[in-house]
């Protein structure tokens, strides 16, 4: 029985390591860690666009590539993170808008992602993830999250943590 | 006599199978509670950390009581559940905090060099340690039985 446990877990571990995607963090421990103020954080949040982030208001800044914009906009249309929360989407390649009136900022050079300190994913391209900014204007959480459109509940959890 | 022993062995085997099945079902449920393909990394960390701690505790208890612990899979499941409890809270909307390190280093355990491969090796060492203790205890019991018979 014990041999089966050891071999099965070893095989599953190997399979899970092979299942990482090109948009994942090279260090899986740094992806979606679920706690605030990791490493150098908190640090002042750079301005994304006029009014975001704004004093006294929390913000979540999403960083996406063209392929993630549609699903994210659709998911955000039903996303209610609570009062005094601003949202912005930073689009790092291609062009597009969110039909729901959510602010979309073009950032083809991925400068904003760099200034927000998001890590470079495994494929070396612009990061897909998000940063959470507190009401004092500090970045408290940042992570790569290629599946953010389907994991907005987790974004809510991190936003609640900075309230 | 042989038939009776065989019947007892069958019942023991069946009971073991049921425990194995229950453990697999619970672990699959815990695995699927992690949303997103990247979160499986966390399941592995807490599985290896929790079960390693459980195996060390089992080895300690076996040494003290001079016999293998009953229901070993329940010990392993309990260790895993204890190690991953902050993730259960996270699913309920509670972000991780530093005090959650009390759950077998829930946050820092992710950052050991070598990551989950290291924890897997530690798990194997703990498993070997437990089996060595059980073997040692079993040998002692056999030798005591032989001495009594003489």
Tab-separated table of C-alpha atoms in Angstrom:
chain	number	residue	atom	x	y	z
A	1	UNK	CA	0.000	0.000	0.000
A	2	UNK	CA	2.771	2.443	0.988
A	3	UNK	CA	4.629	1.801	-2.256
A	4	UNK	CA	1.457	2.645	-4.197
A	5	UNK	CA	1.066	5.921	-2.255
A	6	UNK	CA	4.690	6.920	-2.888
A	7	UNK	CA	4.693	6.014	-6.585
A	8	UNK	CA	1.258	7.559	-7.284
A	9	UNK	CA	2.102	10.882	-5.651
A	10	UNK	CA	5.442	10.971	-7.452
A	11	UNK	CA	3.814	10.359	-10.839
A	12	UNK	CA	1.087	12.941	-10.160
A	13	UNK	CA	3.718	15.482	-9.129
A	14	UNK	CA	5.641	14.913	-12.361
A	15	UNK	CA	2.432	15.269	-14.394
A	16	UNK	CA	1.473	18.489	-12.621
A	17	UNK	CA	4.910	19.984	-13.273
A	18	UNK	CA	4.507	19.197	-16.971
A	19	UNK	CA	1.093	20.906	-17.035
A	20	UNK	CA	2.354	24.463	-16.479
A	21	UNK	CA	1.392	26.934	-19.185
A	22	UNK	CA	3.304	29.634	-21.106
A	23	UNK	CA	1.568	32.427	-19.163
A	24	UNK	CA	2.468	30.979	-15.770
A	25	UNK	CA	5.060	32.385	-13.417
A	26	UNK	CA	8.403	30.578	-13.781
A	27	UNK	CA	8.231	30.184	-10.003
A	28	UNK	CA	4.874	28.557	-9.184
A	29	UNK	CA	5.212	29.566	-5.527
A	30	UNK	CA	4.892	33.223	-6.563
A	31	UNK	CA	1.685	32.723	-8.542
A	32	UNK	CA	-1.547	33.479	-6.662
A	33	UNK	CA	0.088	33.237	-3.216
A	34	UNK	CA	-3.047	34.645	-1.560
A	35	UNK	CA	-1.413	36.982	0.979
A	36	UNK	CA	-0.643	40.691	0.986
A	37	UNK	CA	2.663	42.523	1.099
A	38	UNK	CA	4.912	39.851	-0.385
A	39	UNK	CA	8.564	40.799	-0.892
A	40	UNK	CA	9.075	44.525	-1.498
A	41	UNK	CA	5.384	45.383	-1.118
A	42	UNK	CA	3.739	47.705	-0.262
A	43	UNK	CA	5.045	50.255	-2.767
A	44	UNK	CA	3.345	53.332	-4.234
A	45	UNK	CA	1.119	52.467	-7.204
A	46	UNK	CA	1.886	54.252	-10.496
A	47	UNK	CA	-1.004	56.044	-12.167
A	48	UNK	CA	-2.776	53.879	-14.742
A	49	UNK	CA	-5.044	56.582	-16.078
A	50	UNK	CA	-6.507	59.823	-14.766
A	51	UNK	CA	-8.263	58.958	-11.505
A	52	UNK	CA	-7.000	55.379	-11.090
A	53	UNK	CA	-5.779	54.833	-8.499
A	54	UNK	CA	-7.510	57.619	-6.585
A	55	UNK	CA	-6.960	58.610	-2.947
A	56	UNK	CA	-9.415	56.934	-0.592
A	57	UNK	CA	-10.441	54.332	-3.161
A	58	UNK	CA	-9.185	50.804	-3.652
A	59	UNK	CA	-8.367	49.664	-7.156
A	60	UNK	CA	-7.692	46.521	-9.076
A	61	UNK	CA	-5.611	46.764	-12.236
A	62	UNK	CA	-5.822	43.841	-14.659
A	63	UNK	CA	-3.028	43.174	-17.137
A	64	UNK	CA	-4.064	41.185	-20.197
A	65	UNK	CA	-3.105	40.276	-23.726
A	66	UNK	CA	-5.542	40.540	-26.630
A	67	UNK	CA	-6.764	36.955	-26.166
A	68	UNK	CA	-7.884	37.530	-22.595
A	69	UNK	CA	-9.652	40.861	-23.112
A	70	UNK	CA	-13.007	39.495	-24.307
A	71	UNK	CA	-13.466	36.865	-21.577
A	72	UNK	CA	-12.281	39.307	-18.900
A	73	UNK	CA	-14.644	42.089	-20.043
A	74	UNK	CA	-17.505	39.611	-20.068
A	75	UNK	CA	-16.643	38.379	-16.576
A	76	UNK	CA	-16.213	41.936	-15.262
A	77	UNK	CA	-19.709	42.869	-16.431
A	78	UNK	CA	-21.079	40.768	-13.580
A	79	UNK	CA	-18.308	41.545	-11.118
A	80	UNK	CA	-19.343	43.560	-8.065
A	81	UNK	CA	-16.258	44.020	-5.916
A	82	UNK	CA	-18.049	46.413	-3.565
A	83	UNK	CA	-18.084	50.167	-3.069
A	84	UNK	CA	-15.050	52.419	-3.456
A	85	UNK	CA	-13.282	50.046	-5.820
A	86	UNK	CA	-12.022	51.220	-9.207
A	87	UNK	CA	-11.125	48.851	-12.009
A	88	UNK	CA	-8.894	49.270	-15.023
A	89	UNK	CA	-7.729	46.867	-17.685
A	90	UNK	CA	-4.272	47.343	-19.152
A	91	UNK	CA	-4.126	45.854	-22.643
A	92	UNK	CA	-0.593	45.025	-23.656
A	93	UNK	CA	-1.037	43.912	-27.240
A	94	UNK	CA	-3.589	44.465	-30.008
A	95	UNK	CA	-6.460	46.865	-29.517
A	96	UNK	CA	-9.896	46.671	-28.016
A	97	UNK	CA	-12.388	47.993	-25.542
A	98	UNK	CA	-14.643	46.621	-22.874
A	99	UNK	CA	-18.235	47.160	-23.992
A	100	UNK	CA	-19.339	47.459	-20.380
A	101	UNK	CA	-17.631	50.829	-20.004
A	102	UNK	CA	-14.670	49.535	-17.995
A	103	UNK	CA	-11.539	51.591	-18.486
A	104	UNK	CA	-9.107	49.960	-20.920
A	105	UNK	CA	-5.625	51.410	-21.253
A	106	UNK	CA	-3.305	50.618	-24.149
A	107	UNK	CA	0.189	49.692	-23.031
A	108	UNK	CA	1.882	47.955	-25.936
A	109	UNK	CA	5.347	48.351	-24.481
A	110	UNK	CA	4.184	46.716	-21.240
A	111	UNK	CA	5.658	49.665	-19.351
A	112	UNK	CA	2.841	49.769	-16.823
A	113	UNK	CA	3.241	46.077	-16.044
A	114	UNK	CA	6.935	46.693	-15.448
A	115	UNK	CA	6.231	49.685	-13.223
A	116	UNK	CA	3.725	47.600	-11.285
A	117	UNK	CA	6.402	44.955	-10.859
A	118	UNK	CA	4.529	42.062	-12.408
A	119	UNK	CA	6.827	39.127	-13.186
A	120	UNK	CA	7.568	37.998	-16.726
A	121	UNK	CA	5.730	34.779	-17.598
A	122	UNK	CA	7.425	31.633	-18.846
A	123	UNK	CA	6.995	32.587	-22.516
A	124	UNK	CA	8.833	35.889	-21.979
A	125	UNK	CA	5.893	38.004	-23.214
A	126	UNK	CA	3.810	40.586	-21.364
A	127	UNK	CA	2.304	39.396	-18.075
A	128	UNK	CA	-1.325	38.374	-17.581
A	129	UNK	CA	-2.494	38.979	-14.043
A	130	UNK	CA	-3.546	41.745	-11.713
A	131	UNK	CA	-2.510	44.109	-8.950
A	132	UNK	CA	-4.539	45.256	-5.958
A	133	UNK	CA	-4.066	48.830	-4.707
A	134	UNK	CA	-5.231	49.983	-1.276
A	135	UNK	CA	-6.994	53.251	-0.433
A	136	UNK	CA	-3.645	54.839	0.457
A	137	UNK	CA	-2.430	54.261	-3.099
A	138	UNK	CA	-0.052	51.375	-2.375
A	139	UNK	CA	0.276	48.128	-4.328
A	140	UNK	CA	-0.463	45.416	-1.758
A	141	UNK	CA	-0.794	42.382	-4.030
A	142	UNK	CA	0.369	41.463	-7.501
A	143	UNK	CA	0.376	38.164	-9.281
A	144	UNK	CA	0.288	36.475	-12.639
A	145	UNK	CA	-3.051	34.780	-13.187
A	146	UNK	CA	-3.730	33.502	-16.720
A	147	UNK	CA	-7.218	32.378	-15.647
A	148	UNK	CA	-8.202	35.588	-13.875
A	149	UNK	CA	-11.454	35.931	-15.852
A	150	UNK	CA	-12.768	32.770	-14.225
A	151	UNK	CA	-11.288	33.469	-10.793
A	152	UNK	CA	-12.722	36.895	-9.964
A	153	UNK	CA	-13.925	35.614	-6.596
A	154	UNK	CA	-10.277	35.443	-5.603
A	155	UNK	CA	-9.802	39.080	-6.685
A	156	UNK	CA	-12.705	39.984	-4.369
A	157	UNK	CA	-11.006	38.146	-1.512
A	158	UNK	CA	-7.789	40.117	-1.987
A	159	UNK	CA	-9.699	43.398	-2.318
A	160	UNK	CA	-11.529	42.699	0.945
A	161	UNK	CA	-8.170	42.060	2.593
A	162	UNK	CA	-6.989	45.613	1.843
A	163	UNK	CA	-10.173	47.327	3.046
B	1	UNK	CA	-8.392	-23.225	11.373
B	2	UNK	CA	-6.861	-22.178	8.054
B	3	UNK	CA	-10.315	-21.273	6.739
B	4	UNK	CA	-11.013	-19.100	9.775
B	5	UNK	CA	-7.666	-17.317	9.405
B	6	UNK	CA	-8.334	-16.798	5.705
B	7	UNK	CA	-11.758	-15.297	6.508
B	8	UNK	CA	-10.167	-12.903	9.008
B	9	UNK	CA	-7.538	-11.924	6.444
B	10	UNK	CA	-10.272	-11.298	3.869
B	11	UNK	CA	-12.153	-9.038	6.271
B	12	UNK	CA	-8.936	-7.159	7.104
B	13	UNK	CA	-8.180	-6.755	3.394
B	14	UNK	CA	-11.683	-5.517	2.689
B	15	UNK	CA	-11.480	-3.010	5.548
B	16	UNK	CA	-8.118	-1.766	4.227
B	17	UNK	CA	-9.613	-1.372	0.737
B	18	UNK	CA	-12.491	0.656	2.137
B	19	UNK	CA	-10.104	2.963	3.997
B	20	UNK	CA	-8.001	3.342	0.826
B	21	UNK	CA	-11.113	4.166	-1.185
B	22	UNK	CA	-12.251	6.716	1.375
B	23	UNK	CA	-8.790	8.319	1.421
B	24	UNK	CA	-8.697	8.535	-2.381
B	25	UNK	CA	-12.193	10.055	-2.528
B	26	UNK	CA	-11.324	12.670	0.114
B	27	UNK	CA	-8.006	13.543	-1.558
B	28	UNK	CA	-9.656	13.898	-4.968
B	29	UNK	CA	-12.223	16.236	-3.373
B	30	UNK	CA	-9.449	18.285	-1.780
B	31	UNK	CA	-7.540	18.378	-5.090
B	32	UNK	CA	-10.558	19.661	-6.995
B	33	UNK	CA	-11.200	22.315	-4.333
B	34	UNK	CA	-8.140	24.128	-5.722
B	35	UNK	CA	-9.377	26.287	-8.586
B	36	UNK	CA	-7.122	27.001	-11.551
B	37	UNK	CA	-4.496	24.705	-13.024
B	38	UNK	CA	-1.693	26.550	-11.221
B	39	UNK	CA	-3.220	25.987	-7.770
B	40	UNK	CA	-2.470	22.257	-7.877
B	41	UNK	CA	1.066	23.233	-6.897
B	42	UNK	CA	-0.369	24.260	-3.508
B	43	UNK	CA	-2.206	20.955	-3.071
B	44	UNK	CA	1.047	19.057	-3.514
B	45	UNK	CA	2.980	21.266	-1.077
B	46	UNK	CA	0.419	20.867	1.694
B	47	UNK	CA	-0.094	17.184	0.957
B	48	UNK	CA	3.628	16.428	1.320
B	49	UNK	CA	4.099	18.735	4.335
B	50	UNK	CA	0.997	17.468	6.151
B	51	UNK	CA	1.581	13.790	5.487
B	52	UNK	CA	5.285	14.064	6.356
B	53	UNK	CA	4.396	15.585	9.717
B	54	UNK	CA	1.788	12.869	10.213
B	55	UNK	CA	4.309	10.122	9.385
B	56	UNK	CA	6.774	11.507	11.933
B	57	UNK	CA	4.013	11.633	14.553
B	58	UNK	CA	2.994	8.079	13.628
B	59	UNK	CA	6.608	6.923	13.995
B	60	UNK	CA	6.786	8.563	17.442
B	61	UNK	CA	3.537	6.925	18.564
B	62	UNK	CA	4.605	3.543	17.168
B	63	UNK	CA	7.908	3.734	19.022
B	64	UNK	CA	6.139	4.612	22.266
B	65	UNK	CA	3.363	2.030	22.036
B	66	UNK	CA	5.565	-0.654	20.418
B	67	UNK	CA	3.028	-1.255	17.663
B	68	UNK	CA	1.982	0.259	14.318
B	69	UNK	CA	-0.634	2.992	14.617
B	70	UNK	CA	-4.196	2.003	13.757
B	71	UNK	CA	-5.881	3.706	10.777
B	72	UNK	CA	-2.707	5.188	9.254
B	73	UNK	CA	-4.585	6.755	6.323
B	74	UNK	CA	-6.685	8.797	8.749
B	75	UNK	CA	-3.462	10.170	10.229
B	76	UNK	CA	-2.240	11.149	6.762
B	77	UNK	CA	-5.551	12.777	5.829
B	78	UNK	CA	-5.629	14.671	9.122
B	79	UNK	CA	-2.084	15.946	8.560
B	80	UNK	CA	-2.942	17.096	5.063
B	81	UNK	CA	-6.159	18.786	6.190
B	82	UNK	CA	-4.342	20.598	8.993
B	83	UNK	CA	-1.625	21.848	6.617
B	84	UNK	CA	-4.132	23.107	4.027
B	85	UNK	CA	-6.704	24.619	6.407
B	86	UNK	CA	-5.841	28.229	5.356
B	87	UNK	CA	-6.715	27.250	1.770
B	88	UNK	CA	-10.144	26.099	2.951
B	89	UNK	CA	-10.522	29.534	4.595
B	90	UNK	CA	-9.285	31.164	1.371
B	91	UNK	CA	-12.029	29.436	-0.591
B	92	UNK	CA	-14.438	30.919	1.943
B	93	UNK	CA	-13.092	34.417	1.187
B	94	UNK	CA	-10.379	34.839	3.854
B	95	UNK	CA	-7.001	35.918	2.470
B	96	UNK	CA	-3.859	34.349	3.919
B	97	UNK	CA	-2.153	36.078	6.845
B	98	UNK	CA	1.237	35.529	8.462
B	99	UNK	CA	-0.230	33.881	11.571
B	100	UNK	CA	-1.398	31.047	9.324
B	101	UNK	CA	2.186	29.800	9.415
B	102	UNK	CA	1.043	27.822	12.480
B	103	UNK	CA	-0.509	25.397	9.990
B	104	UNK	CA	2.822	23.674	9.331
B	105	UNK	CA	4.350	26.746	7.670
B	106	UNK	CA	1.435	27.195	5.310
B	107	UNK	CA	3.006	30.196	3.533
B	108	UNK	CA	6.761	29.668	3.867
B	109	UNK	CA	6.591	25.962	2.999
B	110	UNK	CA	6.069	26.945	-0.647
B	111	UNK	CA	9.460	28.628	-0.806
B	112	UNK	CA	11.893	25.848	0.114
B	113	UNK	CA	14.633	25.397	-2.494
B	114	UNK	CA	13.547	22.775	-5.009
B	115	UNK	CA	9.898	23.492	-4.156
B	116	UNK	CA	7.629	20.447	-4.277
B	117	UNK	CA	10.367	18.048	-5.398
B	118	UNK	CA	12.135	18.741	-2.100
B	119	UNK	CA	8.919	18.117	-0.150
B	120	UNK	CA	8.354	14.898	-2.078
B	121	UNK	CA	11.816	13.675	-1.076
B	122	UNK	CA	11.160	14.675	2.547
B	123	UNK	CA	7.866	12.777	2.367
B	124	UNK	CA	9.706	9.661	1.134
B	125	UNK	CA	12.257	9.958	3.953
B	126	UNK	CA	9.468	10.308	6.548
B	127	UNK	CA	7.641	7.339	5.032
B	128	UNK	CA	10.822	5.261	5.169
B	129	UNK	CA	11.362	6.333	8.785
B	130	UNK	CA	7.844	5.272	9.761
B	131	UNK	CA	8.151	1.920	7.977
B	132	UNK	CA	11.541	1.323	9.639
B	133	UNK	CA	9.990	1.970	13.049
B	134	UNK	CA	7.049	-0.340	12.309
B	135	UNK	CA	9.463	-3.032	11.107
B	136	UNK	CA	11.661	-2.575	14.184
B	137	UNK	CA	8.641	-2.711	16.512
B	138	UNK	CA	7.300	-5.789	14.698
B	139	UNK	CA	10.660	-7.534	15.050
B	140	UNK	CA	10.655	-6.763	18.766
B	141	UNK	CA	7.153	-8.184	19.152
B	142	UNK	CA	8.050	-11.362	17.221
B	143	UNK	CA	11.155	-11.901	19.324
B	144	UNK	CA	9.155	-11.345	22.552
B	145	UNK	CA	6.540	-13.860	21.364
B	146	UNK	CA	9.262	-16.413	20.544
B	147	UNK	CA	10.843	-15.940	23.997
B	148	UNK	CA	7.470	-16.434	25.727
B	149	UNK	CA	6.821	-19.625	23.719
B	150	UNK	CA	10.192	-21.081	24.760
